[in-house]
Amino acid sequence: MSGAQNICLIGFGEVGQVLAEDLAARSVTLSAWDSLFCDADSAPSRAAIWVRKGENAEDAASDADIIISAVTAAQTLNAAESIATAIKKDAVYLDLNSASPGAKQKAAALINANGGRYVEAAVMSPIGPKRIACPMLLGGPYAEAFLPLAKDLGFKGAKFFSAEYGKASAAKMCRSVVVKGVEALLTESLLSARHYGVEETVVSSLSDLFPGPDWEKLSVYMISRALEHGKRRAEEMREVAKTVEEAGLSPLMSSACAERQDRSAAYRYALEKKELPDMLDAILNGRGPERGL
């Protein structure tokens, strides 16, 4: 694969903005589209400093050598559909979205049928700490050939995972059953424990059962993630539930986790509290869809 001069970002939320900042240091031209660009005062509009804002998705993607999709999980297929007829022949479509293997396979079929080269990607950590260099699994028949170019662009944590579409996403989704599930479990457990005045005992017992992490700090971090990104994580967990269903299983835990994550977002104001008891009290005593989460 030859080098890329024009890169388009579909979705300009947290991930899209981080990628734009990091890619701006490369010798590339950046364009972007986000549905919120229609509102000049929206966060994506205000953040679009290093990119040409497209009039629509097709306009943003029309000259791109690489199109990077970074939308919310539920919009994965819609994003692919929005640019399918505008994609240049042999342009790479890098799909970073947290969607089920089935959704990725449908998006791949659409992009490839229109002359593009769909590369599945599964981001295996929060984007913040390592930014564009975060760990990422690449999949599909074009993934291995794309990897050297990805490295040159700054995707240092990317690695080839499978030539089969869906494998990388399956790894991501199955991991999320645990990661987002632990966030939901800690939220429910420690809010209840705080109500009864026994949260210190619960945290201490977790340290005995699973030695190693500082469970109080870990609890603050994990509950904070749910408060800050609950809506987005709930969307991802609904895709996780689809992944479990695609495996022929009942997504009992994943579906419940999606509901807990969704409710967590209503208590985002509690993020200003940095100590565990204060954060729990802010949630328990605040306003939301129910008392507590």
Short mmCIF file of C-alpha atoms in Angstrom, two decimals:
data_model
loop_
_atom_site.label_atom_id
_atom_site.label_comp_id
_atom_site.label_asym_id
_atom_site.label_seq_id
_atom_site.Cartn_x
_atom_site.Cartn_y
_atom_site.Cartn_z
CA MET A 1 0.00 0.00 0.00
CA SER A 2 1.26 3.43 -0.87
CA GLY A 3 1.48 6.32 1.55
CA ALA A 4 -1.56 8.40 2.44
CA GLN A 5 -1.81 12.14 1.94
CA ASN A 6 -5.50 12.68 2.66
CA ILE A 7 -7.15 11.31 5.79
CA CYS A 8 -10.81 11.69 6.70
CA LEU A 9 -12.25 11.26 10.18
CA ILE A 10 -15.89 10.19 10.42
CA GLY A 11 -16.92 11.06 13.97
CA PHE A 12 -15.25 13.94 15.80
CA GLY A 13 -15.86 13.14 19.43
CA GLU A 14 -13.15 12.32 21.96
CA VAL A 15 -11.39 9.70 19.81
CA GLY A 16 -11.65 11.68 16.59
CA GLN A 17 -10.24 14.80 18.23
CA VAL A 18 -7.28 12.92 19.72
CA LEU A 19 -6.49 11.37 16.35
CA ALA A 20 -6.76 14.73 14.60
CA GLU A 21 -4.30 16.32 17.00
CA ASP A 22 -1.80 13.50 16.60
CA LEU A 23 -2.18 13.16 12.83
CA ALA A 24 -1.83 16.91 12.35
CA ALA A 25 1.88 16.51 13.13
CA ARG A 26 2.23 14.26 10.05
CA SER A 27 2.46 15.37 6.43
CA VAL A 28 -1.20 14.70 5.75
CA THR A 29 -4.31 16.68 4.91
CA LEU A 30 -7.20 16.14 7.32
CA SER A 31 -10.92 16.36 6.71
CA ALA A 32 -13.74 15.38 9.04
CA TRP A 33 -17.46 14.95 9.40
CA ASP A 34 -19.59 14.77 12.52
CA SER A 35 -23.34 15.13 12.70
CA LEU A 36 -22.83 17.84 15.33
CA PHE A 37 -20.96 20.03 12.84
CA CYS A 38 -24.44 21.31 11.97
CA ASP A 39 -24.29 23.14 15.33
CA ALA A 40 -21.47 25.70 15.19
CA ASP A 41 -21.38 25.85 18.99
CA SER A 42 -21.08 22.09 19.54
CA ALA A 43 -17.92 20.59 21.05
CA PRO A 44 -16.94 18.83 17.78
CA SER A 45 -17.39 22.08 15.82
CA ARG A 46 -15.28 24.08 18.26
CA ALA A 47 -12.58 21.41 18.29
CA ALA A 48 -12.25 21.18 14.50
CA ILE A 49 -9.08 23.26 14.34
CA TRP A 50 -6.76 20.99 12.34
CA VAL A 51 -9.33 19.65 9.88
CA ARG A 52 -11.45 20.71 6.95
CA LYS A 53 -15.07 20.31 7.99
CA GLY A 54 -17.00 18.55 5.26
CA GLU A 55 -20.40 19.75 4.15
CA ASN A 56 -21.50 16.19 4.77
CA ALA A 57 -19.89 12.78 5.19
CA GLU A 58 -19.50 12.16 1.47
CA ASP A 59 -17.84 15.54 0.94
CA ALA A 60 -15.38 14.91 3.77
CA ALA A 61 -14.48 11.45 2.47
CA SER A 62 -14.41 12.01 -1.28
CA ASP A 63 -10.65 12.59 -1.67
CA ALA A 64 -9.46 10.51 1.28
CA ASP A 65 -6.81 7.80 0.98
CA ILE A 66 -7.76 6.64 4.48
CA ILE A 67 -11.13 7.05 6.17
CA ILE A 68 -11.12 6.50 9.93
CA SER A 69 -14.49 5.75 11.48
CA ALA A 70 -14.70 6.73 15.16
CA VAL A 71 -18.41 7.05 15.91
CA THR A 72 -20.51 5.64 18.73
CA ALA A 73 -21.08 1.91 18.67
CA ALA A 74 -24.67 2.09 17.45
CA GLN A 75 -23.67 4.23 14.45
CA THR A 76 -21.04 1.82 13.07
CA LEU A 77 -23.03 0.64 10.07
CA ASN A 78 -24.61 4.06 9.46
CA ALA A 79 -21.13 5.60 9.25
CA ALA A 80 -20.06 3.10 6.61
CA GLU A 81 -23.27 3.67 4.66
CA SER A 82 -22.77 7.45 4.77
CA ILE A 83 -19.57 7.33 2.70
CA ALA A 84 -19.88 4.05 0.78
CA THR A 85 -20.70 5.62 -2.58
CA ALA A 86 -18.04 8.33 -2.18
CA ILE A 87 -15.06 6.17 -1.22
CA LYS A 88 -12.15 6.20 -3.66
CA LYS A 89 -11.08 2.91 -5.20
CA ASP A 90 -8.62 1.10 -2.89
CA ALA A 91 -8.97 3.71 -0.13
CA VAL A 92 -8.63 2.18 3.34
CA TYR A 93 -11.60 2.34 5.68
CA LEU A 94 -10.26 1.89 9.22
CA ASP A 95 -13.17 1.06 11.55
CA LEU A 96 -12.27 1.77 15.19
CA ASN A 97 -15.79 1.41 16.55
CA SER A 98 -16.74 -0.87 19.44
CA ALA A 99 -19.25 -2.99 17.55
CA SER A 100 -20.14 -6.67 17.37
CA PRO A 101 -18.42 -8.99 14.89
CA GLY A 102 -21.66 -9.15 12.90
CA ALA A 103 -21.84 -5.35 12.59
CA LYS A 104 -18.21 -5.18 11.48
CA GLN A 105 -18.76 -7.89 8.88
CA LYS A 106 -21.75 -6.01 7.43
CA ALA A 107 -19.76 -2.76 7.29
CA ALA A 108 -16.86 -4.59 5.64
CA ALA A 109 -19.11 -6.08 2.95
CA LEU A 110 -20.53 -2.63 2.17
CA ILE A 111 -17.17 -0.86 1.94
CA ASN A 112 -15.46 -3.60 -0.06
CA ALA A 113 -18.37 -3.83 -2.50
CA ASN A 114 -17.87 -0.14 -3.29
CA GLY A 115 -14.14 -0.48 -4.03
CA GLY A 116 -12.71 0.37 -0.62
CA ARG A 117 -10.47 -1.72 1.60
CA TYR A 118 -12.09 -2.29 4.97
CA VAL A 119 -9.73 -2.80 7.91
CA GLU A 120 -11.31 -3.88 11.17
CA ALA A 121 -9.77 -2.38 14.31
CA ALA A 122 -10.36 -3.13 17.97
CA VAL A 123 -9.01 -0.55 20.41
CA MET A 124 -7.92 -2.46 23.49
CA SER A 125 -7.47 0.37 26.02
CA PRO A 126 -8.79 3.86 26.76
CA ILE A 127 -7.59 6.31 24.10
CA GLY A 128 -6.30 8.88 26.60
CA PRO A 129 -2.97 7.61 27.98
CA LYS A 130 -1.24 6.48 24.75
CA ARG A 131 -3.46 8.39 22.33
CA ILE A 132 -2.88 7.32 18.70
CA ALA A 133 -0.32 4.75 19.89
CA CYS A 134 -2.82 2.84 22.04
CA PRO A 135 -2.98 -0.97 21.64
CA MET A 136 -5.12 -1.94 18.67
CA LEU A 137 -5.90 -5.23 16.92
CA LEU A 138 -6.27 -5.09 13.13
CA GLY A 139 -8.29 -7.63 11.17
CA GLY A 140 -9.43 -8.54 7.69
CA PRO A 141 -7.72 -9.37 4.40
CA TYR A 142 -6.24 -5.86 4.01
CA ALA A 143 -5.04 -5.46 7.60
CA GLU A 144 -1.55 -6.94 7.30
CA ALA A 145 -0.68 -4.85 4.23
CA PHE A 146 -1.99 -1.71 5.96
CA LEU A 147 0.04 -2.22 9.14
CA PRO A 148 3.35 -0.57 8.01
CA LEU A 149 1.48 2.55 6.91
CA ALA A 150 -0.46 2.57 10.17
CA LYS A 151 2.82 2.48 12.10
CA ASP A 152 4.20 5.36 10.00
CA LEU A 153 1.12 7.43 10.84
CA GLY A 154 1.67 6.91 14.57
CA PHE A 155 -0.47 3.85 15.32
CA LYS A 156 2.48 2.29 17.16
CA GLY A 157 0.30 0.00 19.26
CA ALA A 158 -1.41 -1.56 16.25
CA LYS A 159 -0.75 -5.20 15.38
CA PHE A 160 -2.13 -7.65 12.87
CA PHE A 161 -4.57 -10.04 14.52
CA SER A 162 -6.52 -12.00 11.92
CA ALA A 163 -7.28 -12.04 8.21
CA GLU A 164 -10.88 -12.91 9.10
CA TYR A 165 -13.35 -10.11 9.79
CA GLY A 166 -14.93 -10.25 13.25
CA LYS A 167 -12.10 -11.86 15.21
CA ALA A 168 -10.58 -8.59 16.46
CA SER A 169 -13.97 -7.25 17.47
CA ALA A 170 -14.82 -10.51 19.21
CA ALA A 171 -11.68 -10.15 21.33
CA LYS A 172 -12.60 -6.55 22.19
CA MET A 173 -16.23 -7.32 22.98
CA CYS A 174 -15.47 -10.35 25.14
CA ARG A 175 -12.91 -8.29 27.07
CA SER A 176 -15.56 -5.63 27.65
CA VAL A 177 -17.84 -8.17 29.36
CA VAL A 178 -15.26 -8.18 32.15
CA VAL A 179 -13.99 -4.58 32.11
CA LYS A 180 -17.34 -2.78 31.87
CA GLY A 181 -18.91 -5.50 34.00
CA VAL A 182 -16.48 -4.84 36.85
CA GLU A 183 -17.29 -1.12 36.60
CA ALA A 184 -20.99 -1.89 36.94
CA LEU A 185 -20.46 -4.37 39.76
CA LEU A 186 -18.31 -1.97 41.77
CA THR A 187 -20.82 0.82 41.27
CA GLU A 188 -23.74 -1.27 42.49
CA SER A 189 -21.81 -2.95 45.29
CA LEU A 190 -20.21 0.14 46.80
CA LEU A 191 -23.27 2.39 46.54
CA SER A 192 -25.23 -0.22 48.47
CA ALA A 193 -22.36 -0.67 50.92
CA ARG A 194 -22.13 3.09 51.50
CA HIS A 195 -25.88 3.17 52.27
CA TYR A 196 -25.29 0.59 55.00
CA GLY A 197 -22.03 2.17 56.18
CA VAL A 198 -19.90 -0.88 55.35
CA GLU A 199 -17.99 0.26 52.23
CA GLU A 200 -14.58 0.21 54.00
CA THR A 201 -15.11 -3.42 55.00
CA VAL A 202 -16.16 -4.36 51.46
CA VAL A 203 -13.12 -2.66 49.90
CA SER A 204 -10.82 -4.28 52.44
CA SER A 205 -12.29 -7.71 51.76
CA LEU A 206 -11.72 -7.24 48.01
CA SER A 207 -8.06 -6.56 48.74
CA ASP A 208 -7.88 -9.86 50.62
CA LEU A 209 -9.70 -11.78 47.89
CA PHE A 210 -7.86 -10.17 44.93
CA PRO A 211 -4.53 -8.89 46.26
CA GLY A 212 -2.49 -6.50 44.16
CA PRO A 213 -4.54 -3.46 43.16
CA ASP A 214 -5.39 -0.61 45.51
CA TRP A 215 -9.11 -1.36 45.49
CA GLU A 216 -10.18 2.04 46.79
CA LYS A 217 -8.31 3.86 44.02
CA LEU A 218 -9.41 1.31 41.46
CA SER A 219 -13.03 1.73 42.55
CA VAL A 220 -12.84 5.51 42.18
CA TYR A 221 -11.32 5.12 38.72
CA MET A 222 -13.82 2.54 37.50
CA ILE A 223 -16.89 4.29 38.88
CA SER A 224 -15.59 7.54 37.37
CA ARG A 225 -15.32 5.92 33.95
CA ALA A 226 -18.95 4.87 34.16
CA LEU A 227 -20.06 8.33 35.28
CA GLU A 228 -18.12 10.12 32.54
CA HIS A 229 -18.71 7.76 29.63
CA GLY A 230 -21.83 5.87 30.70
CA LYS A 231 -23.89 6.57 27.57
CA ARG A 232 -21.11 5.52 25.23
CA ARG A 233 -20.27 2.47 27.33
CA ALA A 234 -23.93 1.46 27.41
CA GLU A 235 -23.97 1.52 23.60
CA GLU A 236 -20.86 -0.63 23.56
CA MET A 237 -22.36 -3.11 26.01
CA ARG A 238 -25.42 -3.46 23.81
CA GLU A 239 -23.02 -4.41 21.02
CA VAL A 240 -21.37 -6.79 23.47
CA ALA A 241 -24.79 -8.35 24.12
CA LYS A 242 -25.18 -8.83 20.36
CA THR A 243 -21.75 -10.46 20.29
CA VAL A 244 -22.81 -12.91 22.99
CA GLU A 245 -26.06 -13.62 21.12
CA GLU A 246 -24.11 -14.19 17.90
CA ALA A 247 -22.23 -16.90 19.82
CA GLY A 248 -25.56 -18.58 20.61
CA LEU A 249 -25.57 -17.56 24.28
CA SER A 250 -27.89 -15.44 26.41
CA PRO A 251 -26.31 -12.04 27.23
CA LEU A 252 -27.68 -11.87 30.77
CA MET A 253 -24.71 -10.08 32.34
CA SER A 254 -23.94 -7.83 29.37
CA SER A 255 -27.53 -6.59 29.06
CA ALA A 256 -27.69 -5.75 32.76
CA CYS A 257 -24.33 -4.00 32.54
CA ALA A 258 -25.62 -1.86 29.66
CA GLU A 259 -28.52 -0.67 31.81
CA ARG A 260 -26.27 0.12 34.77
CA GLN A 261 -23.82 2.04 32.57
CA ASP A 262 -26.67 3.96 30.98
CA ARG A 263 -28.00 5.08 34.36
CA SER A 264 -24.53 6.04 35.57
CA ALA A 265 -24.33 8.88 33.06
CA ALA A 266 -27.07 10.80 34.91
CA TYR A 267 -24.72 11.21 37.88
CA ARG A 268 -21.80 12.74 36.00
CA TYR A 269 -21.74 15.66 38.43
CA ALA A 270 -20.23 13.32 41.05
CA LEU A 271 -16.94 13.34 39.10
CA GLU A 272 -15.92 16.45 41.00
CA LYS A 273 -15.57 14.28 44.12
CA LYS A 274 -12.16 12.62 44.17
CA GLU A 275 -12.49 10.45 47.30
CA LEU A 276 -14.58 7.29 47.22
CA PRO A 277 -16.94 8.09 50.15
CA ASP A 278 -17.59 11.61 48.80
CA MET A 279 -18.28 10.30 45.30
CA LEU A 280 -20.69 7.66 46.59
CA ASP A 281 -22.49 10.20 48.80
CA ALA A 282 -22.84 12.62 45.88
CA ILE A 283 -24.55 9.90 43.87
CA LEU A 284 -26.74 8.64 46.71
CA ASN A 285 -27.86 12.12 47.73
CA GLY A 286 -28.13 13.60 44.24
CA ARG A 287 -30.73 13.66 41.53
CA GLY A 288 -31.02 10.89 38.99
CA PRO A 289 -33.28 8.20 37.55
CA GLU A 290 -33.52 6.53 40.96
CA ARG A 291 -32.04 6.82 44.44
CA GLY A 292 -28.52 5.71 43.75
CA LEU A 293 -27.97 4.21 40.34
#
